[in-house]
Short mmCIF file of C-alpha atoms in Angstrom, two decimals:
data_model
loop_
_atom_site.label_atom_id
_atom_site.label_comp_id
_atom_site.label_asym_id
_atom_site.label_seq_id
_atom_site.Cartn_x
_atom_site.Cartn_y
_atom_site.Cartn_z
CA UNK M 87 -21.59 32.77 35.07
CA UNK M 88 -24.39 30.25 35.06
CA UNK M 89 -24.35 30.29 31.25
CA UNK M 90 -20.58 29.80 31.25
CA UNK M 91 -20.84 26.81 33.59
CA UNK M 92 -23.62 25.40 31.43
CA UNK M 93 -21.57 25.80 28.26
CA UNK M 94 -18.55 24.26 29.96
CA UNK M 95 -20.65 21.31 31.12
CA UNK M 96 -21.98 20.79 27.63
CA UNK M 97 -18.49 20.92 26.20
CA UNK M 98 -17.28 18.42 28.77
CA UNK M 99 -20.11 16.03 27.95
CA UNK M 100 -19.41 16.50 24.25
CA UNK M 101 -15.71 15.74 24.73
CA UNK M 102 -16.54 12.59 26.70
CA UNK M 103 -19.02 11.55 24.01
CA UNK M 104 -16.45 12.31 21.36
CA UNK M 105 -13.75 10.34 23.13
CA UNK M 106 -16.02 7.31 23.31
CA UNK M 107 -17.02 7.78 19.69
CA UNK M 108 -13.36 8.15 18.64
CA UNK M 109 -12.42 4.94 20.42
CA UNK M 110 -15.26 3.11 18.75
CA UNK M 111 -14.35 4.54 15.39
CA UNK M 112 -10.74 3.47 15.77
CA UNK M 113 -11.79 -0.03 16.72
CA UNK M 114 -14.01 -0.44 13.71
CA UNK M 115 -12.55 2.43 11.72
CA UNK M 116 -15.48 3.21 9.55
CA UNK M 117 -15.49 -0.04 7.70
CA UNK M 118 -11.89 0.42 6.75
CA UNK M 119 -10.44 -1.42 9.66
CA UNK M 120 -11.90 -4.48 11.26
CA UNK M 121 -10.85 -6.46 14.29
CA UNK M 122 -9.76 -9.98 13.73
CA UNK M 123 -8.03 -12.69 15.71
CA UNK M 124 -8.67 -11.00 19.00
CA UNK M 125 -7.91 -13.17 21.97
CA UNK M 126 -7.42 -12.45 25.61
CA UNK M 127 -3.69 -13.02 25.50
CA UNK M 128 -3.07 -10.49 22.77
CA UNK M 129 -3.63 -6.79 22.37
CA UNK M 130 -6.38 -5.54 20.12
CA UNK M 131 -5.35 -5.83 16.51
CA UNK M 132 -6.28 -3.03 14.20
CA UNK M 133 -6.36 -4.96 10.99
CA UNK M 134 -6.57 -4.41 7.75
CA UNK M 135 -9.56 -4.92 5.59
CA UNK M 136 -9.24 -1.58 3.93
CA UNK M 137 -6.74 0.88 5.25
CA UNK M 138 -3.72 -1.20 6.03
CA UNK M 139 -2.98 -3.73 3.39
CA UNK M 140 0.06 -4.25 1.28
CA UNK M 141 1.12 -5.91 -1.93
CA UNK M 142 4.52 -5.72 -3.58
CA UNK M 143 4.98 -2.45 -5.43
CA UNK M 144 3.61 -3.00 -8.97
CA UNK M 145 6.24 -0.56 -10.20
CA UNK M 146 8.96 -2.68 -8.61
CA UNK M 147 7.40 -5.80 -10.15
CA UNK M 148 7.55 -4.20 -13.60
CA UNK M 149 11.11 -3.05 -12.97
CA UNK M 150 12.18 -6.66 -12.33
CA UNK M 151 11.35 -7.72 -15.90
CA UNK M 152 14.57 -8.81 -17.55
CA UNK M 153 14.66 -6.05 -20.15
CA UNK M 154 17.94 -7.14 -21.74
CA UNK M 155 16.51 -10.50 -22.71
CA UNK M 156 12.85 -9.65 -23.11
CA UNK M 157 11.40 -7.73 -26.06
CA UNK M 158 9.34 -4.57 -25.60
CA UNK M 159 5.70 -5.67 -25.78
CA UNK M 160 4.07 -2.44 -26.93
CA UNK M 161 1.36 -4.57 -28.53
CA UNK M 162 0.27 -5.81 -25.11
CA UNK M 163 -0.09 -2.41 -23.47
CA UNK M 164 -3.37 -0.71 -22.65
CA UNK M 165 -5.04 1.78 -25.00
CA UNK M 166 -4.38 5.25 -23.59
CA UNK M 167 -7.05 6.75 -25.86
CA UNK M 168 -9.73 4.98 -23.86
CA UNK M 169 -9.02 7.27 -20.90
CA UNK M 170 -11.28 9.84 -22.56
CA UNK M 171 -14.25 7.50 -22.78
CA UNK M 172 -14.53 5.55 -19.56
CA UNK M 173 -17.89 6.46 -18.04
CA UNK M 174 -17.72 4.56 -14.78
CA UNK M 175 -15.66 5.59 -11.74
CA UNK M 176 -14.50 2.12 -10.75
CA UNK M 177 -13.22 1.45 -14.25
CA UNK M 178 -11.50 4.85 -14.28
CA UNK M 179 -9.71 3.90 -11.06
CA UNK M 180 -8.60 0.51 -12.41
CA UNK M 181 -7.31 2.21 -15.57
CA UNK M 182 -5.51 4.87 -13.54
CA UNK M 183 -3.40 2.11 -11.98
CA UNK M 184 -2.98 0.19 -15.20
CA UNK M 185 -1.93 3.14 -17.39
CA UNK M 186 0.57 4.29 -14.76
CA UNK M 187 2.38 0.98 -15.08
CA UNK M 188 2.41 1.28 -18.87
CA UNK M 189 3.88 4.76 -18.52
CA UNK M 190 6.78 3.38 -16.48
CA UNK M 191 7.15 0.23 -18.62
CA UNK M 192 7.42 2.29 -21.83
CA UNK M 193 10.10 4.41 -20.18
CA UNK M 194 12.07 1.27 -19.24
CA UNK M 195 12.36 0.56 -22.96
CA UNK M 196 13.31 4.17 -23.74
CA UNK M 197 10.00 4.86 -25.48
CA UNK M 198 9.54 8.36 -24.05
CA UNK M 199 6.97 9.28 -26.67
CA UNK M 200 4.66 6.45 -25.63
CA UNK M 201 5.37 7.07 -21.96
CA UNK M 202 4.27 10.68 -22.37
CA UNK M 203 0.96 9.55 -23.88
CA UNK M 204 0.34 7.34 -20.86
CA UNK M 205 1.26 10.23 -18.57
CA UNK M 206 -1.38 12.40 -20.24
CA UNK M 207 -3.98 9.63 -19.87
CA UNK M 208 -3.08 9.21 -16.17
CA UNK M 209 -3.37 12.95 -15.69
CA UNK M 210 -6.80 12.93 -17.35
CA UNK M 211 -8.09 10.13 -15.15
CA UNK M 212 -6.73 11.82 -12.01
CA UNK M 213 -8.73 14.91 -12.95
CA UNK M 214 -11.87 12.87 -13.65
CA UNK M 215 -11.60 11.17 -10.27
CA UNK M 216 -11.11 14.54 -8.53
CA UNK M 217 -7.66 13.56 -7.35
CA UNK M 218 -5.35 15.93 -9.14
CA UNK M 219 -5.91 18.90 -6.87
CA UNK M 220 -5.01 16.76 -3.85
CA UNK M 221 -1.54 15.92 -5.16
CA UNK M 222 1.45 18.22 -5.14
CA UNK M 223 1.28 19.91 -8.55
CA UNK M 224 5.05 20.14 -8.76
CA UNK M 225 5.29 16.35 -8.33
CA UNK M 226 2.80 15.81 -11.18
CA UNK M 227 4.78 18.14 -13.44
CA UNK M 228 8.02 16.35 -12.59
CA UNK M 229 6.49 12.98 -13.50
CA UNK M 230 5.58 14.39 -16.91
CA UNK M 231 8.98 15.93 -17.50
CA UNK M 232 10.87 12.74 -16.63
CA UNK M 233 9.22 10.26 -18.99
CA UNK M 234 12.56 9.96 -20.79
CA UNK M 235 14.43 9.07 -17.60
CA UNK M 236 13.33 5.67 -16.29
CA UNK M 237 15.25 5.89 -13.01
CA UNK M 238 13.69 9.22 -12.08
CA UNK M 239 10.29 8.13 -13.34
CA UNK M 240 10.27 5.07 -11.06
CA UNK M 241 10.97 7.31 -8.07
CA UNK M 242 8.53 10.08 -9.03
CA UNK M 243 5.65 7.89 -10.13
CA UNK M 244 5.98 5.81 -6.94
CA UNK M 245 5.78 9.05 -4.94
CA UNK M 246 2.75 10.09 -7.01
CA UNK M 247 0.89 6.85 -6.34
CA UNK M 248 1.81 6.95 -2.65
CA UNK M 249 0.40 10.49 -2.34
CA UNK M 250 -2.71 9.36 -4.18
CA UNK M 251 -3.10 6.33 -1.93
CA UNK M 252 -2.70 8.41 1.24
CA UNK M 253 -5.20 11.01 0.08
CA UNK M 254 -7.82 8.44 -0.89
CA UNK M 255 -7.50 6.48 2.34
CA UNK M 256 -7.58 9.61 4.51
CA UNK M 257 -10.73 10.75 2.75
CA UNK M 258 -12.71 7.54 3.10
CA UNK M 259 -12.17 6.57 -0.51
CA UNK M 260 -10.29 3.37 0.21
CA UNK M 261 -12.28 1.52 -2.44
CA UNK M 262 -10.87 3.76 -5.15
CA UNK M 263 -7.37 3.30 -3.67
CA UNK M 264 -7.85 -0.47 -3.81
CA UNK M 265 -8.98 -0.32 -7.44
CA UNK M 266 -6.05 1.87 -8.51
CA UNK M 267 -3.67 -0.61 -6.88
CA UNK M 268 -5.51 -3.56 -8.44
CA UNK M 269 -5.26 -2.06 -11.93
CA UNK M 270 -1.53 -1.52 -11.41
CA UNK M 271 -1.10 -5.05 -10.07
CA UNK M 272 -2.96 -6.68 -12.98
CA UNK M 273 -0.85 -4.79 -15.52
CA UNK M 274 2.55 -5.34 -13.89
CA UNK M 275 1.78 -9.01 -13.27
CA UNK M 276 0.50 -9.49 -16.83
CA UNK M 277 3.61 -7.85 -18.30
CA UNK M 278 5.74 -10.08 -16.09
CA UNK M 279 3.81 -13.18 -17.17
CA UNK M 280 4.12 -12.53 -20.89
CA UNK M 281 7.85 -11.85 -20.67
CA UNK M 282 8.27 -15.63 -20.24
CA UNK M 283 11.72 -15.73 -18.69
CA UNK M 284 12.82 -17.77 -15.68
CA UNK M 285 12.96 -14.72 -13.39
CA UNK M 286 9.49 -13.81 -14.69
CA UNK M 287 8.14 -17.19 -13.67
CA UNK M 288 9.54 -16.73 -10.17
CA UNK M 289 8.20 -13.18 -9.92
CA UNK M 290 4.80 -14.41 -11.07
CA UNK M 291 4.70 -17.18 -8.47
CA UNK M 292 5.64 -14.65 -5.81
CA UNK M 293 2.30 -12.90 -6.47
CA UNK M 294 0.42 -15.75 -4.77
CA UNK M 295 0.00 -13.79 -1.53
CA UNK M 296 -0.79 -10.49 -3.30
CA UNK M 297 -3.48 -12.20 -5.36
CA UNK M 298 -5.19 -13.48 -2.21
CA UNK M 299 -4.93 -10.06 -0.52
CA UNK M 300 -6.44 -8.21 -3.47
CA UNK M 301 -9.14 -10.81 -3.95
CA UNK M 302 -10.33 -10.36 -0.35
CA UNK M 303 -10.36 -6.59 -0.72
CA UNK M 304 -12.10 -6.54 -4.11
CA UNK M 305 -14.77 -8.95 -2.89
CA UNK M 306 -16.05 -6.19 -0.61
CA UNK M 307 -16.45 -3.69 -3.44
CA UNK M 308 -19.63 -3.53 -5.49
CA UNK M 309 -18.03 -3.43 -8.90
CA UNK M 310 -21.08 -3.95 -11.06
CA UNK M 311 -18.95 -5.92 -13.50
CA UNK M 312 -19.49 -9.67 -13.29
CA UNK M 313 -16.85 -10.49 -15.90
CA UNK M 314 -14.16 -8.78 -13.85
CA UNK M 315 -15.23 -10.40 -10.58
CA UNK M 316 -15.45 -13.88 -12.13
CA UNK M 317 -12.09 -13.57 -13.83
CA UNK M 318 -10.43 -12.31 -10.63
CA UNK M 319 -12.00 -15.20 -8.75
CA UNK M 320 -10.61 -17.71 -11.26
CA UNK M 321 -7.21 -16.03 -11.20
CA UNK M 322 -7.09 -16.20 -7.43
CA UNK M 323 -7.94 -19.92 -7.56
CA UNK M 324 -5.12 -20.47 -10.03
CA UNK M 325 -2.63 -18.58 -7.85
CA UNK M 326 -3.78 -20.62 -4.85
CA UNK M 327 -2.75 -23.77 -6.72
CA UNK M 328 0.89 -22.66 -6.81
CA UNK M 329 2.76 -24.74 -4.28
CA UNK M 330 5.12 -23.01 -1.91
CA UNK M 331 7.74 -24.30 0.48
CA UNK M 332 9.34 -22.17 3.16
CA UNK M 333 12.32 -22.79 5.40
CA UNK M 334 13.16 -20.44 8.26
CA UNK M 335 16.82 -19.53 8.70
CA UNK M 336 18.03 -17.29 11.52
CA UNK M 337 18.57 -13.76 10.17
CA UNK M 338 21.92 -11.99 10.41
CA UNK M 339 21.85 -8.55 12.00
CA UNK M 340 24.40 -5.83 11.27
CA UNK M 341 23.48 -3.21 13.89
CA UNK M 342 25.99 -0.54 12.88
CA UNK M 343 24.53 -0.53 9.35
CA UNK M 344 20.96 -0.78 10.66
CA UNK M 345 20.51 -3.80 8.47
CA UNK M 346 19.22 -7.34 8.78
CA UNK M 347 19.90 -10.02 6.20
CA UNK M 348 16.91 -12.32 5.88
CA UNK M 349 18.28 -15.73 4.96
CA UNK M 350 15.09 -17.78 5.00
CA UNK M 351 14.39 -19.69 1.80
CA UNK M 352 11.17 -19.88 -0.22
CA UNK M 353 10.55 -21.93 -3.32
CA UNK M 354 7.53 -22.18 -5.59
CA UNK M 355 6.28 -24.97 -7.83
CA UNK M 356 4.53 -23.53 -10.87
CA UNK M 357 3.83 -26.00 -13.67
CA UNK M 358 3.89 -24.87 -17.29
CA UNK M 359 0.16 -25.46 -17.64
CA UNK M 360 -0.63 -23.40 -14.54
CA UNK M 361 1.73 -20.68 -15.77
CA UNK M 362 -0.14 -20.54 -19.08
CA UNK M 363 -3.48 -20.54 -17.29
CA UNK M 364 -2.48 -17.58 -15.10
CA UNK M 365 -1.02 -15.77 -18.10
CA UNK M 366 -4.28 -16.13 -20.04
CA UNK M 367 -6.43 -15.01 -17.11
CA UNK M 368 -4.27 -11.92 -16.60
CA UNK M 369 -4.61 -11.03 -20.28
CA UNK M 370 -8.40 -11.42 -19.99
CA UNK M 371 -8.47 -9.17 -16.92
CA UNK M 372 -6.35 -6.60 -18.74
CA UNK M 373 -8.89 -6.62 -21.62
CA UNK M 374 -11.87 -6.34 -19.29
CA UNK M 375 -10.34 -3.29 -17.60
CA UNK M 376 -9.16 -1.63 -20.77
CA UNK M 377 -11.57 -3.19 -23.26
CA UNK E 114 -34.28 21.31 27.41
CA UNK E 115 -34.58 20.86 23.64
CA UNK E 116 -32.41 23.95 23.19
CA UNK E 117 -29.73 22.52 25.48
CA UNK E 118 -29.82 19.25 23.57
CA UNK E 119 -29.37 21.14 20.29
CA UNK E 120 -26.38 22.97 21.79
CA UNK E 121 -24.89 19.67 22.85
CA UNK E 122 -25.29 18.19 19.40
CA UNK E 123 -23.82 21.27 17.74
CA UNK E 124 -20.83 21.39 20.06
CA UNK E 125 -20.30 17.69 19.61
CA UNK E 126 -20.36 18.01 15.82
CA UNK E 127 -17.96 20.96 15.88
CA UNK E 128 -15.57 19.20 18.23
CA UNK E 129 -15.81 15.99 16.24
CA UNK E 130 -14.84 17.83 13.08
CA UNK E 131 -12.04 19.61 14.92
CA UNK E 132 -10.56 16.40 16.31
CA UNK E 133 -10.96 14.57 12.99
CA UNK E 134 -9.07 17.36 11.24
CA UNK E 135 -6.52 17.42 14.05
CA UNK E 136 -5.97 13.64 13.75
CA UNK E 137 -5.54 13.93 9.98
CA UNK E 138 -3.13 16.84 10.36
CA UNK E 139 -1.15 14.86 12.92
CA UNK E 140 -0.96 11.88 10.54
CA UNK E 141 0.25 14.19 7.76
CA UNK E 142 2.94 15.59 10.07
CA UNK E 143 3.95 12.08 11.15
CA UNK E 144 4.11 10.97 7.50
CA UNK E 145 6.31 13.98 6.68
CA UNK E 146 8.73 13.00 9.46
CA UNK E 147 8.73 9.37 8.30
CA UNK E 148 9.50 10.29 4.69
CA UNK E 149 12.74 11.96 5.80
CA UNK E 150 14.08 8.56 6.84
CA UNK E 151 13.38 6.87 3.53
CA UNK E 152 16.62 8.02 1.93
CA UNK E 153 17.36 8.81 -1.69
CA UNK E 154 18.25 5.27 -2.71
CA UNK E 155 14.89 3.88 -1.71
CA UNK E 156 11.71 4.09 -3.77
CA UNK E 157 8.33 4.07 -2.08
CA UNK E 158 6.18 1.04 -2.73
CA UNK E 159 3.41 3.51 -3.62
CA UNK E 160 1.20 2.60 -0.68
CA UNK E 161 0.28 4.44 2.49
CA UNK E 162 0.16 2.71 5.88
CA UNK E 163 -1.35 4.96 8.52
CA UNK E 164 -3.42 4.10 11.58
CA UNK E 165 -4.61 6.01 14.60
CA UNK E 166 -3.90 3.68 17.48
CA UNK E 167 -4.62 3.82 21.19
CA UNK E 168 -3.01 2.13 24.16
CA UNK E 169 -1.98 -1.43 23.31
CA UNK E 170 -3.70 -1.64 19.93
CA UNK E 171 -1.63 -3.13 17.16
CA UNK E 172 -1.75 -2.12 13.51
CA UNK E 173 -0.70 -4.94 11.23
CA UNK E 174 -0.59 -6.07 7.64
CA UNK E 175 1.02 -8.77 5.57
CA UNK E 176 3.16 -8.24 2.51
CA UNK E 177 5.63 -9.90 0.17
CA UNK E 178 9.26 -8.82 -0.12
CA UNK E 179 11.09 -9.95 -3.24
CA UNK E 180 14.25 -12.01 -3.07
CA UNK E 181 17.53 -10.40 -4.13
CA UNK E 182 16.14 -7.01 -3.11
CA UNK E 183 16.82 -4.64 -0.25
CA UNK E 184 14.00 -2.83 1.51
CA UNK E 185 13.81 -0.07 4.05
CA UNK E 186 11.00 -0.03 6.59
CA UNK E 187 10.37 3.27 8.39
CA UNK E 188 8.13 3.44 11.44
CA UNK E 189 7.13 6.65 13.22
CA UNK E 190 4.49 7.16 15.93
CA UNK E 191 3.27 10.64 16.82
CA UNK E 192 5.54 13.57 16.18
CA UNK E 193 8.85 12.26 17.48
CA UNK E 194 11.09 9.42 16.45
CA UNK E 195 11.64 6.29 18.54
CA UNK E 196 8.10 6.14 19.89
CA UNK E 197 6.89 3.24 17.77
CA UNK E 198 7.69 -0.46 18.01
CA UNK E 199 7.61 -2.38 14.77
CA UNK E 200 8.10 -6.09 14.43
CA UNK E 201 8.44 -8.28 11.38
CA UNK E 202 7.40 -11.95 11.43
CA UNK E 203 7.69 -14.61 8.78
CA UNK E 204 4.77 -16.75 7.60
CA UNK E 205 5.42 -19.24 10.42
CA UNK E 206 5.32 -16.43 13.00
CA UNK E 207 9.05 -16.48 13.65
CA UNK E 208 10.16 -13.02 14.77
CA UNK E 209 12.64 -11.78 12.17
CA UNK E 210 13.18 -8.30 13.55
CA UNK E 211 12.05 -5.96 16.31
CA UNK E 212 13.19 -2.35 16.43
CA UNK E 213 12.61 -2.51 20.19
CA UNK E 214 15.99 -4.31 20.31
CA UNK E 215 17.61 -1.21 18.79
CA UNK E 216 16.20 1.73 20.76
CA UNK E 217 13.04 1.81 18.63
CA UNK E 218 15.11 2.77 15.61
CA UNK E 219 12.97 4.80 13.20
CA UNK E 220 14.14 2.77 10.22
CA UNK E 221 15.85 -0.48 9.35
CA UNK E 222 17.05 -2.08 6.12
CA UNK E 223 16.34 -5.65 5.10
CA UNK E 224 18.37 -7.56 2.56
CA UNK E 225 16.11 -10.34 1.33
CA UNK E 226 17.82 -13.44 -0.02
CA UNK E 227 14.68 -15.27 -1.09
CA UNK E 228 11.13 -13.96 -1.59
CA UNK E 229 9.45 -13.60 1.77
CA UNK E 230 5.81 -13.41 2.83
CA UNK E 231 5.80 -11.56 6.11
CA UNK E 232 3.64 -9.79 8.64
CA UNK E 233 4.52 -6.33 9.88
CA UNK E 234 2.98 -5.04 13.07
CA UNK E 235 3.30 -1.67 14.78
CA UNK E 236 2.35 -0.51 18.24
CA UNK E 237 3.08 2.52 20.37
CA UNK E 238 5.82 2.50 22.97
CA UNK E 239 3.45 3.00 25.90
CA UNK E 240 6.29 4.36 28.04
CA UNK E 241 6.38 7.32 25.68
CA UNK E 242 2.83 7.86 24.40
CA UNK E 243 -0.62 6.39 24.86
CA UNK E 244 -2.19 7.30 21.54
CA UNK E 245 -1.14 8.66 18.22
CA UNK E 246 -0.83 8.22 14.53
CA UNK E 247 1.40 5.37 13.41
CA UNK E 248 2.96 5.67 9.98
CA UNK E 249 4.92 2.94 8.26
CA UNK E 250 6.71 3.31 4.95
CA UNK E 251 8.21 0.58 2.81
CA UNK E 252 10.74 1.36 0.12
CA UNK E 253 12.79 -0.80 -2.21
CA UNK E 254 16.38 0.00 -3.12
CA UNK E 255 16.76 1.19 -6.68
#
């Protein structure tokens, strides 16, 4: 009985210690989550240096390219053959994001053959980064079997990258998640920039916020590649020079459809010279990642 | 004494692992519930937004929603719907939407006229639960 009481006491102490440790971990969240902007009038904010951050879906960005009026730029895409020869994990992660975008982009232009090659390269990198076993195998197979169907591929590859992102973040590999997303962002933004249409210019300017978000996140990662860091720094400075105006307009709510129409207006001023500057920096980043 | 201390450490480690696994499993279950609300027309943005939050903690992030697009935001806390508040603010901190005005609706659609930089925050409905995993999903209409 004495032993039982002793064990119970120990367990109780352990639970209390654990509870305290859990609270502390949530507050700082293992380097993934930091507290910012805490003031006495507001609740504690669990923000967002690693786990909770968001940029526009790179796949959506690529899907917004005006394909009817913009030629297929196969010459600008990454080299899928390099997937076999990337020694360094960070570069593998950047390429995993980048090649995934090229897989979807090729499919948009009905180039299933090329899309399949990118799928195989993505699959190879997922294996190298010990990610493949964590993702639903059926989902991976379905991505591969839908390279000739752009609509399905958008849906399936987005699900694939979301599963990847969740797995990496839940397993304290947020840095890899950030790099995968960064590779995808660089590629989708570069493809948008070189498409040189009016909608492309607007979509490029809309990356101003995403550029700043990624820059802050990447700055915390020891990349061991000065060229990449310097080029990202310069790119972020260029994006920061885009002027933005915003006008709030009261939203319209349609409760029975569970929908709100956001009527606020944003406009960007992006000069031709700044557009060219951003375009060139994105191409350089693309080459550094997939050089 | 040293033996007791060793026991304490061992039990603590075992319990820590157990609760960490439990928290992860709960987040997976919450994410599975959330994904049911995304709907077939909406494509995930490819990112995962999960946070274990306690009491009045707020999980937040900023993002950009493209103009001329429609998005669905799903928010689930714990293992039941309608236990999570989520609010969306514009860049000037104007409140654009709060699901608290609609019985903590698990999802809501947003038709975006012009590209919007916004902040999304989520917190537990403390009348219903004091701690739990918050999962948010963002999808764009295809």
